[in-house]
CSV table of C-alpha atoms and ligand atoms in Angstrom, one decimal:
chain,number,residue,atom,x,y,z
A,1,MET,CA,-10.0,109.3,148.7
A,2,PRO,CA,-7.1,110.1,146.7
A,3,VAL,CA,-8.0,109.3,142.4
A,4,PRO,CA,-5.9,106.6,141.4
A,5,LEU,CA,-3.5,107.6,138.8
A,6,PHE,CA,-1.9,105.8,135.9
A,7,PRO,CA,1.1,106.2,134.3
A,8,VAL,CA,1.1,106.4,130.7
A,9,THR,CA,3.5,106.7,127.6
A,10,LEU,CA,2.6,109.2,124.8
A,11,SER,CA,2.9,106.5,121.9
A,12,LYS,CA,2.0,108.4,119.1
A,13,LYS,CA,0.6,111.5,117.8
A,14,GLN,CA,-1.4,112.3,114.6
A,15,GLN,CA,-2.7,115.3,112.8
A,16,LEU,CA,-6.5,114.7,111.9
A,17,SER,CA,-7.2,118.0,110.8
A,18,SER,CA,-5.9,121.6,110.6
A,19,ASN,CA,-6.3,122.0,114.7
A,20,THR,CA,-6.8,118.6,115.8
A,21,LEU,CA,-4.3,116.2,117.2
A,22,GLN,CA,-4.8,112.7,118.0
A,23,LEU,CA,-2.7,111.3,120.8
A,24,SER,CA,-2.6,107.9,121.7
A,25,PHE,CA,-1.4,106.4,125.2
A,26,GLU,CA,-0.2,103.1,126.1
A,27,LEU,CA,-0.4,102.5,129.9
A,28,VAL,CA,3.3,101.5,131.0
A,29,SER,CA,3.9,97.7,131.5
A,30,GLY,CA,1.6,96.0,134.6
A,31,GLU,CA,-1.0,98.6,134.3
A,32,SER,CA,-3.3,97.6,131.7
A,33,ASP,CA,-5.1,95.2,133.6
A,34,ARG,CA,-5.9,97.6,136.2
A,35,PHE,CA,-7.3,100.1,133.7
A,36,SER,CA,-11.0,99.8,131.5
A,37,PHE,CA,-13.8,102.2,130.3
A,38,VAL,CA,-17.2,102.4,129.7
A,39,ALA,CA,-17.5,104.1,126.1
A,40,GLY,CA,-18.2,107.7,126.1
A,41,GLN,CA,-16.0,108.4,129.1
A,42,PHE,CA,-13.2,110.9,129.7
A,43,ILE,CA,-9.9,110.5,131.0
A,44,GLN,CA,-7.8,113.4,132.9
A,45,LEU,CA,-4.4,113.9,131.8
A,46,PHE,CA,-1.6,115.5,134.2
A,47,LEU,CA,0.8,117.6,132.8
A,48,GLU,CA,3.9,119.6,134.4
A,49,VAL,CA,4.9,122.7,132.8
A,50,ASP,CA,7.6,124.9,134.6
A,51,GLY,CA,7.2,123.0,137.8
A,52,THR,CA,3.2,123.4,138.3
A,53,LEU,CA,0.9,120.6,137.4
A,54,TYR,CA,-2.1,121.3,135.4
A,55,LYS,CA,-5.0,118.8,134.8
A,56,ARG,CA,-7.1,118.5,131.7
A,57,SER,CA,-10.1,116.2,130.6
A,58,TYR,CA,-9.9,114.3,127.1
A,59,SER,CA,-12.8,112.3,126.1
A,60,ILE,CA,-11.4,108.6,124.9
A,61,ALA,CA,-12.0,108.8,121.3
A,62,ASN,CA,-11.5,104.8,120.8
A,63,SER,CA,-13.4,102.2,121.8
A,64,PRO,CA,-13.2,99.6,125.0
A,65,GLU,CA,-12.8,96.8,122.2
A,66,ASP,CA,-9.9,99.0,120.5
A,67,PHE,CA,-8.2,99.4,124.2
A,68,ASN,CA,-8.6,95.7,124.7
A,69,ALA,CA,-7.1,94.6,121.8
A,70,THR,CA,-4.2,97.4,121.4
A,71,GLY,CA,-3.6,98.8,124.5
A,72,GLN,CA,-3.7,102.2,123.5
A,73,ILE,CA,-6.0,105.2,124.7
A,74,GLU,CA,-6.8,107.4,122.4
A,75,VAL,CA,-8.0,111.1,122.6
A,76,ALA,CA,-8.5,114.0,119.9
A,77,LEU,CA,-7.0,117.6,121.1
A,78,SER,CA,-8.4,120.6,119.8
A,79,PHE,CA,-6.0,123.2,119.7
A,80,VAL,CA,-6.5,126.6,121.7
A,81,ASN,CA,-4.2,129.6,121.3
A,82,GLU,CA,-1.7,129.9,124.0
A,83,GLY,CA,-3.3,127.0,126.0
A,84,ILE,CA,-1.3,124.8,128.2
A,85,ALA,CA,-2.3,121.4,127.1
A,86,SER,CA,-2.3,122.4,123.6
A,87,GLU,CA,1.3,124.0,123.3
A,88,PHE,CA,2.3,120.8,125.7
A,89,PHE,CA,1.4,118.4,122.8
A,90,GLN,CA,2.2,120.0,120.2
A,91,LYS,CA,5.7,120.0,121.5
A,92,ALA,CA,5.4,116.6,123.1
A,93,GLU,CA,7.5,113.8,121.5
A,94,PRO,CA,6.5,110.0,121.5
A,95,GLY,CA,7.8,108.2,124.3
A,96,ILE,CA,7.4,110.7,127.2
A,97,THR,CA,5.5,109.5,130.1
A,98,ILE,CA,2.5,111.6,132.1
A,99,ASN,CA,-0.2,110.2,134.5
A,100,ILE,CA,-3.8,110.0,134.0
A,101,ALA,CA,-6.8,109.7,136.0
A,102,GLY,CA,-10.3,108.0,135.0
A,103,PRO,CA,-12.2,106.9,133.4
A,104,PHE,CA,-14.9,109.6,134.5
A,105,GLY,CA,-18.5,110.5,132.9
A,106,ALA,CA,-21.6,109.2,132.4
A,107,LEU,CA,-21.9,110.1,129.0
A,108,ILE,CA,-22.6,106.3,128.4
A,109,LEU,CA,-25.1,104.3,126.6
A,110,PRO,CA,-28.3,102.5,128.3
A,111,GLU,CA,-28.3,99.0,127.2
A,112,THR,CA,-31.5,99.3,125.1
A,113,LEU,CA,-33.1,102.2,123.9
A,114,PRO,CA,-37.0,102.9,123.3
A,115,GLY,CA,-36.6,105.5,120.5
A,116,GLN,CA,-34.0,107.0,118.0
A,117,LEU,CA,-31.0,108.0,119.5
A,118,VAL,CA,-29.1,111.3,118.4
A,119,LEU,CA,-25.6,111.8,119.0
A,120,VAL,CA,-24.7,115.6,119.0
A,121,GLY,CA,-21.3,116.7,119.2
A,122,THR,CA,-19.3,119.4,117.7
A,123,GLY,CA,-15.2,119.6,117.0
A,124,THR,CA,-13.6,117.1,119.2
A,125,GLY,CA,-17.3,116.3,120.9
A,126,ILE,CA,-17.8,113.7,118.4
A,127,ALA,CA,-14.6,111.5,120.1
A,128,PRO,CA,-17.2,109.8,122.8
A,129,TYR,CA,-19.2,108.5,120.1
A,130,ARG,CA,-16.3,107.3,118.0
A,131,SER,CA,-15.7,105.3,120.9
A,132,MET,CA,-19.2,103.8,120.8
A,133,ILE,CA,-19.2,102.8,117.6
A,134,PRO,CA,-19.3,98.8,118.5
A,135,GLN,CA,-22.1,99.4,120.5
A,136,LEU,CA,-24.1,101.9,118.4
A,137,THR,CA,-24.1,98.9,115.1
A,138,VAL,CA,-25.3,96.3,117.9
A,139,LEU,CA,-28.3,98.9,118.9
A,140,ALA,CA,-28.7,99.5,114.7
A,141,ASP,CA,-29.0,95.9,114.5
A,142,GLN,CA,-31.4,95.6,117.0
A,143,GLY,CA,-33.9,98.3,115.1
A,144,VAL,CA,-33.0,101.4,116.9
A,145,SER,CA,-32.4,104.1,114.4
A,146,VAL,CA,-29.4,106.0,115.2
A,147,THR,CA,-28.1,109.4,113.9
A,148,VAL,CA,-24.7,111.0,114.7
A,149,VAL,CA,-24.9,115.0,114.0
A,150,MET,CA,-21.6,116.4,114.0
A,151,GLY,CA,-20.8,119.8,113.9
A,152,PHE,CA,-17.6,121.7,112.7
A,153,ARG,CA,-17.0,125.4,111.1
A,154,PHE,CA,-15.1,124.3,108.3
A,155,ARG,CA,-14.3,121.3,106.4
A,156,GLN,CA,-11.1,121.2,106.6
A,157,GLU,CA,-11.6,120.7,110.8
A,158,SER,CA,-13.5,117.7,110.6
A,159,ILE,CA,-12.6,114.9,112.6
A,160,TYR,CA,-13.6,111.1,112.3
A,161,ILE,CA,-15.9,111.6,109.7
A,162,ASP,CA,-14.8,108.0,107.8
A,163,ASP,CA,-15.3,106.3,110.8
A,164,PHE,CA,-18.9,107.1,110.7
A,165,ALA,CA,-19.4,107.2,107.1
A,166,LYS,CA,-18.7,103.6,106.5
A,167,LEU,CA,-21.1,102.3,109.0
A,168,SER,CA,-24.0,101.6,106.8
A,169,GLU,CA,-26.7,101.0,109.7
A,170,VAL,CA,-26.1,104.4,111.2
A,171,ALA,CA,-27.0,107.7,109.9
A,172,HIS,CA,-24.8,110.5,110.4
A,173,ARG,CA,-25.0,114.5,109.2
A,174,ILE,CA,-21.7,116.9,108.7
A,175,CYS,CA,-22.8,120.6,109.7
A,176,LEU,CA,-20.6,123.2,108.5
A,177,SER,CA,-21.3,126.6,110.0
A,178,ARG,CA,-18.7,128.6,108.1
A,179,GLU,CA,-18.1,126.8,105.1
A,180,ALA,CA,-19.6,128.1,101.6
A,181,ASP,CA,-19.2,125.2,99.4
A,182,LEU,CA,-21.1,122.0,100.6
A,183,HIS,CA,-21.4,118.6,99.5
A,184,ALA,CA,-24.6,117.7,100.1
A,185,ASP,CA,-23.9,114.3,98.4
A,186,GLN,CA,-21.6,113.7,101.7
A,187,TYR,CA,-24.4,114.3,104.1
A,188,GLU,CA,-22.9,118.0,104.6
A,189,HIS,CA,-25.4,120.5,105.6
A,190,ALA,CA,-25.2,124.2,106.4
A,191,GLY,CA,-25.3,125.9,109.8
A,192,TYR,CA,-25.2,124.8,113.4
A,193,VAL,CA,-26.0,121.4,114.5
A,194,GLN,CA,-29.5,122.3,116.4
A,195,ASN,CA,-30.8,123.2,112.5
A,196,GLN,CA,-30.8,119.4,112.3
A,197,PHE,CA,-33.6,119.0,114.8
A,198,GLU,CA,-36.5,119.9,113.2
A,199,SER,CA,-36.1,117.2,110.2
A,200,LEU,CA,-35.0,114.0,112.2
A,201,ASN,CA,-38.8,113.7,113.1
A,202,LEU,CA,-37.9,113.4,116.9
A,203,ASN,CA,-40.3,112.2,119.4
A,204,PRO,CA,-39.8,113.9,122.8
A,205,GLU,CA,-41.5,111.1,124.3
A,206,GLN,CA,-39.1,108.0,123.1
A,207,ASP,CA,-36.1,109.7,121.6
A,208,VAL,CA,-33.1,110.1,123.4
A,209,ILE,CA,-30.6,113.3,122.6
A,210,TYR,CA,-26.8,113.0,123.5
A,211,LEU,CA,-24.8,116.1,123.5
A,212,CYS,CA,-21.3,116.8,123.8
A,213,GLY,CA,-18.9,119.8,123.2
A,214,ASN,CA,-18.8,123.4,123.2
A,215,PRO,CA,-21.2,124.8,126.4
A,216,GLY,CA,-23.1,127.3,124.2
A,217,MET,CA,-24.2,124.7,121.5
A,218,ILE,CA,-25.1,122.4,124.5
A,219,ASP,CA,-27.3,125.1,125.9
A,220,ASP,CA,-28.9,126.4,122.5
A,221,CYS,CA,-29.8,122.8,121.9
A,222,VAL,CA,-31.0,122.1,125.4
A,223,THR,CA,-33.3,125.1,125.2
A,224,LEU,CA,-34.4,123.8,121.9
A,225,LEU,CA,-35.2,120.4,122.7
A,226,ARG,CA,-37.5,121.7,126.0
A,227,ASP,CA,-39.2,123.5,124.0
A,228,MET,CA,-40.1,120.6,121.8
A,229,GLY,CA,-41.3,118.8,124.9
A,230,PHE,CA,-38.1,116.6,125.5
A,231,PRO,CA,-37.8,115.9,129.4
A,232,PRO,CA,-34.7,116.3,131.1
A,233,ARG,CA,-33.8,112.6,131.4
A,234,GLN,CA,-34.2,112.4,127.6
A,235,ILE,CA,-31.3,114.6,127.0
A,236,LYS,CA,-27.7,113.5,128.0
A,237,ARG,CA,-24.8,115.6,128.2
A,238,GLU,CA,-21.0,116.5,128.4
A,239,LYS,CA,-19.7,119.8,128.5
A,240,TYR,CA,-16.3,120.6,127.3
A,241,VAL,CA,-16.0,123.5,129.9
A,242,TYR,CA,-12.3,124.7,130.1
A,243,SER,CA,-10.8,124.8,133.6
A,244,GLY,CA,-8.3,127.8,133.0
A,245,HIS,CA,-5.7,126.5,135.7
B,1,LIG,C1,-15.4,116.5,130.3
B,1,LIG,C2,-14.4,117.4,129.4
B,1,LIG,C3,-14.1,116.3,128.6
B,1,LIG,C4,-12.9,117.1,127.6
B,1,LIG,N1,-12.9,116.4,126.2
B,1,LIG,C5,-12.3,117.2,125.5
B,1,LIG,C6,-11.8,116.5,124.5
B,1,LIG,O1,-11.7,115.4,124.1
B,1,LIG,N2,-10.9,117.0,123.2
B,1,LIG,C7,-10.5,118.5,123.7
B,1,LIG,O2,-9.9,119.1,122.9
B,1,LIG,N3,-11.0,119.0,124.8
B,1,LIG,C8,-11.7,118.8,125.6
B,1,LIG,N4,-12.2,119.2,126.7
B,1,LIG,C9,-11.3,120.4,126.8
B,1,LIG,C10,-9.8,120.3,127.6
B,1,LIG,O3,-10.1,119.8,128.7
B,1,LIG,C11,-9.4,121.6,127.7
B,1,LIG,O4,-10.0,122.7,128.1
B,1,LIG,C12,-8.6,122.1,126.5
B,1,LIG,O5,-8.4,121.4,125.7
B,1,LIG,C13,-8.2,123.8,126.5
B,1,LIG,O6,-7.1,123.1,127.0
B,1,LIG,P1,-5.4,124.1,127.6
B,1,LIG,O7,-4.3,123.3,128.4
B,1,LIG,O8,-4.8,124.3,125.8
B,1,LIG,O9,-5.8,125.5,127.4
B,1,LIG,P2,-6.1,126.4,128.7
B,1,LIG,O10,-4.5,126.8,129.1
B,1,LIG,O11,-7.1,125.6,129.8
B,1,LIG,O12,-6.6,127.5,128.0
B,1,LIG,C14,-5.9,128.9,127.8
B,1,LIG,C15,-6.7,129.8,127.7
B,1,LIG,O13,-7.7,129.6,126.2
B,1,LIG,C16,-9.0,129.8,126.5
B,1,LIG,N5,-9.9,128.6,126.2
B,1,LIG,C17,-9.5,127.4,126.7
B,1,LIG,N6,-10.3,126.4,126.1
B,1,LIG,C18,-11.2,127.0,125.4
B,1,LIG,C19,-12.1,126.7,124.1
B,1,LIG,N7,-12.4,125.8,124.1
B,1,LIG,N8,-12.4,127.4,123.4
B,1,LIG,C20,-12.4,128.8,123.4
B,1,LIG,N9,-11.1,129.7,124.1
B,1,LIG,C21,-10.6,128.3,124.9
B,1,LIG,C22,-9.2,130.1,127.9
B,1,LIG,O14,-9.2,132.2,127.9
B,1,LIG,C23,-8.0,129.9,128.4
B,1,LIG,O15,-7.9,130.9,129.7
B,1,LIG,C24,-12.6,118.8,127.9
B,1,LIG,C25,-13.2,119.3,128.8
B,1,LIG,C26,-13.9,118.4,129.4
B,1,LIG,C27,-14.5,119.2,130.8
């Protein structure tokens, strides 16, 4: 069965960091009632470049509650040199219409969690956790310990930090792998996201770890977590593999 497509208008472009753009899309009139998603899911964007149709996947970065209130779907796009979608959206002006499909993906939160919840993302891989913020605060209020571990190379590449920093009930850590001068008082840590596992007092019997972003990071984290005794069912992941066509 063909996947249903939704026409959307690019309503806003916003520079989030030195290498990341936030794109806001609005469903064309009459379509918004047909589209809904669960926090953590992604959409596919269809782009026509020089007569060829390309398909690219992006996590939805705003919450379903925000979408219901504003009608906007936000995604964060990190630039890839000479990438088809990267170049398309660098040039695109608000007002253009494209098709999207979705939502897809199973990186979603269960209703209740037994132990602590650790959400690990590198680069735009933290976008799905931003979509989960209303759910995360509910879980935290119910007594679940929630920590968001974000990884970037440099501070100037970081995105959405303030959205997590203002949540008093949700802990966050920012891992900067190539930044020399760290601000420990702003929850910055040196090195990679997986370096944080040791100090999180993880319990492989109860805790659930979410991993999202670059495939190499996810493989490294899974290896470490398995060595720590985590069963596969307690590790959820979304790899940002690129299609290359
Ligand atoms: C489920 C899923 C969710 C995703 N969510 C997001 C998201 O929220 N935000 C986001 O920015 N991306 C996300 N991606 C990746 C995204 O779909 C594109 O692959 C990415 O934006 C590159 O597309 P492009 O057309 O600009 O580059 P392409 O034209 O596909 O690539 C051009 C060349 O650049 C290289 N390249 C492509 N991607 C990378 C990379 N990541 N690292 C190093 N080299 C690369 C390859 O050599 C490729 O041949 C997601 C992918 C998946 C599968």
